[in-house]
XYZ file of C-alpha atoms in Angstrom:
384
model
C -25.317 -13.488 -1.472
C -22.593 -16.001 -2.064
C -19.868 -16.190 0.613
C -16.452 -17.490 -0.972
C -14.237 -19.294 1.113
C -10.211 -20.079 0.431
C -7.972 -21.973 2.339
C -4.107 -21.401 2.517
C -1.700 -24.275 1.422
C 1.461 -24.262 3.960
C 4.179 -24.179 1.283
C 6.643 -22.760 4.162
C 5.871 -26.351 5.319
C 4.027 -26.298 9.128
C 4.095 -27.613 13.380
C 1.847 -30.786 14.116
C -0.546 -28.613 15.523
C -0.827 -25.040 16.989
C 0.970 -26.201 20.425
C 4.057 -28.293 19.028
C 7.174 -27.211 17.417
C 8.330 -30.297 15.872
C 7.753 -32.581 14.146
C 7.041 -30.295 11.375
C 5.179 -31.110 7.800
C 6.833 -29.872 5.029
C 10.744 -29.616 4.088
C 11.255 -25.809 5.017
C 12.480 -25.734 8.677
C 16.165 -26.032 9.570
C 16.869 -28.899 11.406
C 13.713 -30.876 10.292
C 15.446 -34.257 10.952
C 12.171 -35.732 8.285
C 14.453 -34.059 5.413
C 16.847 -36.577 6.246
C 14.815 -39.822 7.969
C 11.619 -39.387 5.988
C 9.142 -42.084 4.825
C 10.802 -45.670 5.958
C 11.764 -46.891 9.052
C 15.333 -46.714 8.950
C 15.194 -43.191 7.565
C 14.853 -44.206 3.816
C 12.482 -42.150 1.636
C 8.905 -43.867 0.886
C 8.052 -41.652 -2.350
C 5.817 -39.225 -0.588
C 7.195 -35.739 -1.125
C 5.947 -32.258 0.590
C 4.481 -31.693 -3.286
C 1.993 -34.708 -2.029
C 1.145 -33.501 0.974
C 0.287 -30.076 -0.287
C -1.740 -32.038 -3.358
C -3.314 -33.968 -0.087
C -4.334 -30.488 1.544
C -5.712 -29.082 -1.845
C -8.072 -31.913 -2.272
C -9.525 -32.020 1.312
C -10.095 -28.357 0.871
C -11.832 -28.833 -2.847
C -14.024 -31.682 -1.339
C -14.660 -29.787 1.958
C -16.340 -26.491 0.113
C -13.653 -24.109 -0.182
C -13.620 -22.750 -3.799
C -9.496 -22.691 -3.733
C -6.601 -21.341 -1.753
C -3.906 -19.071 -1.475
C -0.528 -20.257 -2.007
C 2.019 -18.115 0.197
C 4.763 -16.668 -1.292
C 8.321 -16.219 1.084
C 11.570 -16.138 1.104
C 11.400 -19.650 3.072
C 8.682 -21.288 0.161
C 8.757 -22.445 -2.977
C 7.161 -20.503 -6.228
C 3.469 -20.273 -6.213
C 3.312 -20.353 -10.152
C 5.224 -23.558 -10.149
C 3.336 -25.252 -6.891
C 0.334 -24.072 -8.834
C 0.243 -25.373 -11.933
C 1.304 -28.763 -9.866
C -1.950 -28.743 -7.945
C -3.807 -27.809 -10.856
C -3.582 -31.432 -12.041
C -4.469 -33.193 -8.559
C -7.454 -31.554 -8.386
C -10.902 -30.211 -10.702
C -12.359 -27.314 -9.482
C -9.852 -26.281 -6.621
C -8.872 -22.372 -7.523
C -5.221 -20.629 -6.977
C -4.932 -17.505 -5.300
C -1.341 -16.228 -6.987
C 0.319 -13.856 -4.172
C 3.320 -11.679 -5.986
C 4.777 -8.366 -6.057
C 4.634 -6.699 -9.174
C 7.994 -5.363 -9.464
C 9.815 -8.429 -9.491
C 8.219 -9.947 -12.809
C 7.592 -8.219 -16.418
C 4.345 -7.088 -16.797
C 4.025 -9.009 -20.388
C 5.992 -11.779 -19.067
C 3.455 -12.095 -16.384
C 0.377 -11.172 -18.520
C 1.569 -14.826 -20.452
C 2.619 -16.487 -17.722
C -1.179 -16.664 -15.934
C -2.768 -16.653 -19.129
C -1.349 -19.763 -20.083
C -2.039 -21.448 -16.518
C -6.037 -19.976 -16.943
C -5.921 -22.050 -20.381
C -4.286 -25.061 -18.939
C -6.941 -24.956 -16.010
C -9.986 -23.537 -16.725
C -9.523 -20.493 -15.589
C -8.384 -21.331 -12.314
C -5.812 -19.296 -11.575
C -6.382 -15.498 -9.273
C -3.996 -13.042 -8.185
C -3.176 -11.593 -4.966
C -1.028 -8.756 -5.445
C 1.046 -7.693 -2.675
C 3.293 -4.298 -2.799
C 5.508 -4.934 0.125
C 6.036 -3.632 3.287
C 9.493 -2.500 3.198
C 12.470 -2.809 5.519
C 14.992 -5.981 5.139
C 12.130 -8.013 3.797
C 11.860 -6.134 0.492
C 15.160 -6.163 0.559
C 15.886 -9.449 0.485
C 14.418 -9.463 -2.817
C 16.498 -6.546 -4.287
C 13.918 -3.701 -3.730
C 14.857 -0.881 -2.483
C 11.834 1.326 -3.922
C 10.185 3.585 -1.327
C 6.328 3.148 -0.030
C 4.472 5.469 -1.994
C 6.652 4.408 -5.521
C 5.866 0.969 -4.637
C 1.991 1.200 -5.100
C 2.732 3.430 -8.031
C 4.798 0.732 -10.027
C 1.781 -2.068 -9.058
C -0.932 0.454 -10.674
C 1.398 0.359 -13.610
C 2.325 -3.043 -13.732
C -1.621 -4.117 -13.722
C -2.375 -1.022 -16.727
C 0.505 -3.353 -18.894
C -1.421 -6.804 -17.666
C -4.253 -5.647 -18.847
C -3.468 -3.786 -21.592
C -1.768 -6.386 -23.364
C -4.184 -9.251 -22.656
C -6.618 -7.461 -24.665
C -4.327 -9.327 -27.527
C -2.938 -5.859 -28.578
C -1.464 -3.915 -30.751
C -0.905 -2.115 -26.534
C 1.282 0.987 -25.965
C 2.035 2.309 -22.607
C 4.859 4.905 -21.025
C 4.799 5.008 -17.695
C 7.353 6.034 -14.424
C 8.321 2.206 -14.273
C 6.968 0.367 -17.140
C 7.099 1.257 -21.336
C 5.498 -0.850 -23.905
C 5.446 -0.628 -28.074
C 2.660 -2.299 -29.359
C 2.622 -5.689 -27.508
C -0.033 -7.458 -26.542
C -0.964 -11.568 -26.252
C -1.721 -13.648 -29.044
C -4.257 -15.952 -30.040
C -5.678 -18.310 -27.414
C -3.803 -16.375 -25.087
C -5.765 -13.285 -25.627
C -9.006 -15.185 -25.265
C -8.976 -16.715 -21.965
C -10.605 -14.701 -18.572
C -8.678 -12.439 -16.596
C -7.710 -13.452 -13.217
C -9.633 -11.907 -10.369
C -7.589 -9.588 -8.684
C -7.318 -9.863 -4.932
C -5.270 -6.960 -3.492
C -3.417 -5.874 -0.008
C -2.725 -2.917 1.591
C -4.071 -0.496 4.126
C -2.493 2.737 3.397
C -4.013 5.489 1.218
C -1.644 4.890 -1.492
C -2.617 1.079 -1.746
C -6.197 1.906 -1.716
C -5.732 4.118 -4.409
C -3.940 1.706 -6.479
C -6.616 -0.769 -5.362
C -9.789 1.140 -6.618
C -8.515 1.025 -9.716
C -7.770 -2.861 -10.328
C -8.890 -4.760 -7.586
C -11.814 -7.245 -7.745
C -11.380 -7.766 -4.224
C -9.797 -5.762 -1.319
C -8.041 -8.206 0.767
C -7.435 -7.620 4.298
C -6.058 -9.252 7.506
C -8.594 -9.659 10.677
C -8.517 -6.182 12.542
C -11.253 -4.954 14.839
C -14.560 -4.889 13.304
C -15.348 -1.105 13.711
C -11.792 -0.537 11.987
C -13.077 -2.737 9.655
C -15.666 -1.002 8.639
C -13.929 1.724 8.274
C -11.525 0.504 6.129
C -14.109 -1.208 3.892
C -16.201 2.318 3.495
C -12.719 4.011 2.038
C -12.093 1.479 -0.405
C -15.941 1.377 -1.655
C -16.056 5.077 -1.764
C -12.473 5.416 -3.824
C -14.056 2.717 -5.950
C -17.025 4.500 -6.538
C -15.380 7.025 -7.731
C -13.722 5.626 -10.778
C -17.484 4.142 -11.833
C -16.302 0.834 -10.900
C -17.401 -1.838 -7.618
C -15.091 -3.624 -5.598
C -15.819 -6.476 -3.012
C -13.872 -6.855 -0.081
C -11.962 -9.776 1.710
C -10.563 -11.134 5.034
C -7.624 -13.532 5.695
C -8.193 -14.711 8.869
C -6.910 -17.927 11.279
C -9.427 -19.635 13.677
C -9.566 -22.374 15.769
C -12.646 -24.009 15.860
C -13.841 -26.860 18.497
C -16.623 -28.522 19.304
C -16.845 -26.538 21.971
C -15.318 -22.944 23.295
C -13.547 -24.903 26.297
C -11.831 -27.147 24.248
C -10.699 -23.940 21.289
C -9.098 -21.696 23.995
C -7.429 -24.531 25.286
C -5.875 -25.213 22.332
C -4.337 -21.625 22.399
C -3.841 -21.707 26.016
C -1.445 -24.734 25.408
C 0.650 -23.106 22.506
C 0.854 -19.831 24.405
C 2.447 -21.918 26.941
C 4.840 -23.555 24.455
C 6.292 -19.774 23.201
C 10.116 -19.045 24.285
C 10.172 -15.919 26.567
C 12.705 -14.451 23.544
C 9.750 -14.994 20.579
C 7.350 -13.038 23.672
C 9.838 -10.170 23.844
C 10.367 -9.736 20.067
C 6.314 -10.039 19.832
C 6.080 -6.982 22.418
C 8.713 -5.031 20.632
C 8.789 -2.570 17.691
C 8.941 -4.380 14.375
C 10.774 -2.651 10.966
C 9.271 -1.960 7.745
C 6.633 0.427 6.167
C 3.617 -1.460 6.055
C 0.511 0.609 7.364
C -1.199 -2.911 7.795
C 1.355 -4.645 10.126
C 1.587 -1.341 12.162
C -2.214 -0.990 12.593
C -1.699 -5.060 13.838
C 1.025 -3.745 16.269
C -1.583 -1.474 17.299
C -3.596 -3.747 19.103
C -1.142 -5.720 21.341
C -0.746 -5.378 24.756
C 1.824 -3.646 26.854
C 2.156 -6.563 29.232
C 2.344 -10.134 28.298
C 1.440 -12.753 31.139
C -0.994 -15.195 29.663
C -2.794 -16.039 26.895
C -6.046 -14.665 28.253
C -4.019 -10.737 27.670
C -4.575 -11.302 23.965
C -8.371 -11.194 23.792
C -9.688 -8.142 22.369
C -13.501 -9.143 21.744
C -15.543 -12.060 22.055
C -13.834 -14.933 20.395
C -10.773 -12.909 19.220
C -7.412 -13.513 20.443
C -4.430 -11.259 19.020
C -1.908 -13.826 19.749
C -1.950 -16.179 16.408
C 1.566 -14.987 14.951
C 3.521 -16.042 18.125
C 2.017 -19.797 16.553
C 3.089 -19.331 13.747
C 4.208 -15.882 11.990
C 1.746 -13.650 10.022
C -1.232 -12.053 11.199
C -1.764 -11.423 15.040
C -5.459 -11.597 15.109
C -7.947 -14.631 14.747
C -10.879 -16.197 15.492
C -11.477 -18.461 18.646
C -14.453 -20.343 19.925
C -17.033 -23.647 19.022
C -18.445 -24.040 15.852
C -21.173 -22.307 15.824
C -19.250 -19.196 17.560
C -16.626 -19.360 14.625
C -19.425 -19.290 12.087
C -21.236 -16.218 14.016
C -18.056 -14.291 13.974
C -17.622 -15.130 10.143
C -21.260 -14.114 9.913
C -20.943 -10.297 11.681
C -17.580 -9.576 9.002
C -20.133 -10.348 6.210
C -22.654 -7.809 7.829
C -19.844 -5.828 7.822
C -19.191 -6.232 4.448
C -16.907 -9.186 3.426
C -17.466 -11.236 0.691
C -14.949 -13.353 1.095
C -12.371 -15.453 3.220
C -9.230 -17.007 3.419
C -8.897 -18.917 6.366
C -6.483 -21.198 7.923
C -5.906 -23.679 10.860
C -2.946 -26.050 12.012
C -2.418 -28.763 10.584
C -3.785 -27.523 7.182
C -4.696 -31.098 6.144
C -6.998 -31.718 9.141
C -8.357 -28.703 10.004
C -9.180 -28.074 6.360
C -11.989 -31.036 6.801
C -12.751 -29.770 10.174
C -13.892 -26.096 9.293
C -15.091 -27.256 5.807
C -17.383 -30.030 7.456
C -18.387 -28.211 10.750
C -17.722 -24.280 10.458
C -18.502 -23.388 6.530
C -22.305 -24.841 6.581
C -23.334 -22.520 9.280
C -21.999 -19.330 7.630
C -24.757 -17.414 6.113
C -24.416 -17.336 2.145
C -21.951 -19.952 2.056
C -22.335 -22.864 -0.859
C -20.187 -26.016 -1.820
C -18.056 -24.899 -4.746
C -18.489 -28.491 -5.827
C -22.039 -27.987 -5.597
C -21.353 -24.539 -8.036
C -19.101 -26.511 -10.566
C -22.364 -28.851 -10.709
C-alpha cells in the first residue's frame, strides 16, 4: 500500500527553529525588524521575498518525496488559492492541499476557481475543507452560523461543487445554497476533481464527511482514540456504498538520535513565557469537538517538558512552539518512522507532517525519516 506524505508550507511565516523566537522567516509577525532591514546590509531589500522562500520550501519538499503540501489558511496568512497557483509554477509535480471553509466562497465560484488551477497544473490542486470551530475565530470572518448548521452548509456547498462540475445543465435547493441550471463549461468540465481531504471530529462532521470526503483528515490524538475515530468514519462511509481513507497531520522532531530530539523540545519548553504556560493550561473558546478532545489530554500541572509525554515518543506540548495541534511525534529516525508505521497499522493512509524550520527539516525527514516508513515511495519516482 502506498503511504502519501504532505508537508505544510509556513505561509503565517515561522521561528529559526523550535527553541527561538526571533529571528523569524516570513513577513507575518509584528515587530519582525526583517520587514524593514531585509536582504542587504544596511537594511536594503536584496529581491528575495517570503513568496521565494515558500517557492524554496516547496521544492525541497517535491525533491525530498513528499507528493505536495498543505498551505494554511489564517487570519495572519496570505490566500492559499493565490500562494498556490504561485508555487504551481516553481515546481512539477509538487501537489496543493487547498484548506477553506465553505461558507465563505460560492459554491460555482469555487467549482471554477479550482477547476481552472487543476487545468493550469495538471491536476494539482486538493482540498481540505475545514467547517470551523466557532467562537471569535469564526467570527473574525463574519460567521456567526452555529455547529451543527455549519457541517450542514459544507455538505451543501460540496453537492453544488460537484454538481456543477459535471458541466451541467445542475439544479439544486438547499437550506444554504440554490442553483438553476448551472454547471462548468467546456475544458472546465473536463478536468479531475480535487481529492477531498476533510476535518472534523464530531458526529455532524463525520456525517458530512462520509458523504464527500476522499480522505478523513485528522490531528495526532492517542492511537486507541484513533482507532476509534477511524472505525466511525469507515462504518458511516460504508454505509452510503462509498470508501474513504483516512489521514493524520502531525509535527515531529526527528534526530539522529532520541537524546538529541527531546533536547530539542526540552530547550523550547524552556524558552515558553510563564503567561503562554498559563493560557496553555486554561480553558480555550470555541465549538470544535477536535480541539476539545486535544484539551483532553493535557496535564493539570505544568513543570517541565518531560509532563507532556503521553506514550513513547509523544509529547503533547508542540502548540506552546508554535500554535496548532498539541500532540507530535518525538524521537531518532528510525523511532519517528516506527511511530508513522503503527498509525498506518492503525489505518492511515496518509500524512501531513511538519518540522521547524520548514526549509530544513523538509530535507531532513524527506532524506532520513520517509524511506523507513513502510509503503512510502518518491512521488518523483511516481511522476516517472
Amino acid at each position: 500500500m502506498a503511504i502519501d506524505f504532505f508537508w505544510r508550507i509556513p505561509t503565517h511565516g515561522e521561528p529559526s527553529s523550535h527553541r527561538a523566537r526571533t529571528p523569524f522567516r516570513g513577513d507575518w509577525f509584528p515587530g519582525n525588524d526583517n520587514l524593514h532591514q531585509a536582504g542587504l546590509g544596511g537594511g536594503g531589500a536584496d529581491g528575495f521575498t517570503y513568496i521565494d522562500y515558500l517557492a524554496e520550501i516547496a521544492r525541497a519538499a517535491e525533491l525530498s518525496g513528499f507528493q505536495g503540501g498543505l498551505i494554511p489558511s489564517f487570519p495572519m496568512t496570505d490566500e492559499p488559492w493565490a500562494i498556490s497557483a504561485l508555487l504551481a509554477r516553481e515546481t512539477s509535480t509538487f501537489r496543493f492541499m487547498i484548506p477553506f471553509q465553505p461558507g465563505f466562497l460560492n459554491p460555482v465560484v469555487a467549482a471554477r476557481m479550482t477547476a481552472s488551477l487543476q487545468r493550469a497544473t495538471g491536476g494539482r490542486a486538493l482540498y481540505n475543507v475545514i467547517t470551523g470551530g466557532g467562537g471569535p475565530a469564526q467570527l473574525w470572518w463574519g460567521d456567526s452560523a452555529g455547529h451543527d448548521d455549519r457541517y450542514t452548509r459544507t455538505t451543501e456547498f460540496l453537492d453544488v461543487v460537484r454538481g456543477v462540475w459535471r458541466g451541467g445543465p445542475f439544479s439544486y435547493q438547499g437550506k444554504f445554497y440554490q442553483v438553476e441550471d448551472a454547471g462548468l463549461a467546456t475544458p472546465l468540465s473536463e478536468q479531475d476533481f480535487p481529492e477531498i481531504y476533510f476535518s472534523g471530529s464530531s458526529d455532524a462532521a463525520l456525517g458530512s464527511a462520509s458523504k464527500h470526503a476522499d480522505y478523513y483528515l485528522t490531528w495526532l490524538e492517542p492511537f486507541e482514540q484513533l482507532r476509534e475515530k477511524f472505525a466511525r468514519v469507515h462504518e458511516k462511509t460504508a454505509l452510503l456504498g462509498r470508501k474513504i481513507k483516512c489521514a493524520v497531520r502531525v509535527d515531529i522532531v526527528a534526530r539522529a538520535t532520541e537524546e538529541e530530539a527531546w533536547d530539542e523540545v526540552r530547550k523550547g519548553f524552556d524558552a515558553v513565557d510563564p503567561a503562554t504556560l498559563r493560557q496553555f493550561l486554561g480553558a480555550d473558546g470555541g465549538d470544535s469537538v477536535g480541539a476539545a478532545r486535544q484539551r483532553g489530554n493535557r496535564p493539570t500541572t505544568l513543570n517541565s517538558y518531560k509532563d507532556l509525554i503521553t506514550a513513547p515518543n509523544i509529547w503533547s506540548g508542540f502548540n506552546l512552539l508554535r500554535g496548532g495541534q498539541t500532540q507530535g511525534i518525538v524521537g531518532s529516525y528510525q523511532q519517528v518512522a516506527e511511530r508513522l508505521d503503527e498509525l498506518v497499522h492503525l489505518g492511515a493512509d496518509a500524512f501531513i507532517l511538519a518540522s521547524t524550520p520548514h526549509l530544513e527539516e523538509a530535507y531532513r525527514v524527506g532524506e532520513e525519516v520517509l524511506p523507513l516508513v513502510r509503503g512510502h515511495t518518491s512521488a518523483l519516482l511516481r511522476a516517472a
